[in-house]
Amino acid sequence: GENVEQHPSTLSVQEGDSAVIKCTYSDSASNYFPWYKQELGKRPQLIIDIRSNVGEKKDQRIAVTLNKTAKHFSLHITETQPEDSAVYFCAASILRPGDMRFGAGTRLTVKP
Amino acid sequence: GAVVSQHPSWVICKSGTSVKIECRSLDFQATTMFWYRQFPKQSLMLMATSNEGSKATYEQGVEKDKFLINHASLTLSTLTVTSAHPEDSSFYICSARGARFGTDTQYFGPGTRLTVL
């Protein structure tokens, strides 16, 4: 089955700096890669996703890149703000049936 | 985005009792629902996948007789933890997916915190 590895497990940055979180996956058939943000005790919230037919996607301060050959994808957050502090999870799935496998999570702390 | 609700949001029960958790898609038809459990400071672990009207597919290591899943309609799935024990205490989260506006995105419920005494 699919195995997703995520690094780093914790990341601390100064407000305004950029943050990068990286994930690798094992199943070359995976074609959907979402990123979720989870605040303590709350549900994971989808922040951005990318499909395998696209190499990069951007939404304001957030971007995701995908390298299918190397089977890795990354989340980039620019101009970080304290409210970006949370746990971020990457995931990989095959769209049908779509049972996502999650990375272990990265605890991001943005210091004011 | 789509709205998924879960009930109850938290429950405390005695060891040996059964607990039912409901997951509802409020504004879309969920052809597939997923159940995850999450221990403190850990990732989401997929327990099972359920399609409306058919039996759930359980992940390896998840006891299907202990975690009963029913997906009776396109808007409701239930997870029943039977004969709960303290080691079943966890955060249980459902997610739902339905082709809506051409997307296959999964939307998560708010989670249910189960504490077994």
mmCIF file of C-alpha atoms in Angstrom, chain A residues 5-6 8 13 16 21 28 30 36 38 44 46 50 54 57 60-61 72 80 95 97:
data_model
loop_
_atom_site.group_PDB
_atom_site.id
_atom_site.type_symbol
_atom_site.label_atom_id
_atom_site.label_comp_id
_atom_site.label_asym_id
_atom_site.label_seq_id
_atom_site.Cartn_x
_atom_site.Cartn_y
_atom_site.Cartn_z
ATOM 1 C CA GLU A 5 6.786 10.213 4.670
ATOM 2 C CA GLN A 6 6.836 13.822 5.813
ATOM 3 C CA PRO A 8 10.424 17.876 9.142
ATOM 4 C CA VAL A 13 10.274 30.174 11.622
ATOM 5 C CA GLY A 16 7.671 36.873 7.473
ATOM 6 C CA ILE A 21 7.487 21.007 4.199
ATOM 7 C CA SER A 28 3.499 5.584 -8.379
ATOM 8 C CA SER A 30 -1.106 7.968 -6.609
ATOM 9 C CA TYR A 36 -4.343 19.820 5.317
ATOM 10 C CA GLN A 38 -5.091 21.089 11.600
ATOM 11 C CA PRO A 44 -8.183 19.000 9.225
ATOM 12 C CA LEU A 46 -7.866 21.432 3.133
ATOM 13 C CA ILE A 50 -2.529 19.112 -6.613
ATOM 14 C CA VAL A 54 0.188 19.430 -12.768
ATOM 15 C CA LYS A 57 -0.072 25.141 -7.989
ATOM 16 C CA GLN A 60 -1.796 33.429 -2.571
ATOM 17 C CA ARG A 61 0.930 32.679 -0.005
ATOM 18 C CA HIS A 72 7.864 13.835 -3.816
ATOM 19 C CA THR A 80 4.422 33.399 7.258
ATOM 20 C CA LEU A 95 -8.614 9.445 -6.782
ATOM 21 C CA PRO A 97 -11.261 4.893 -4.451
#
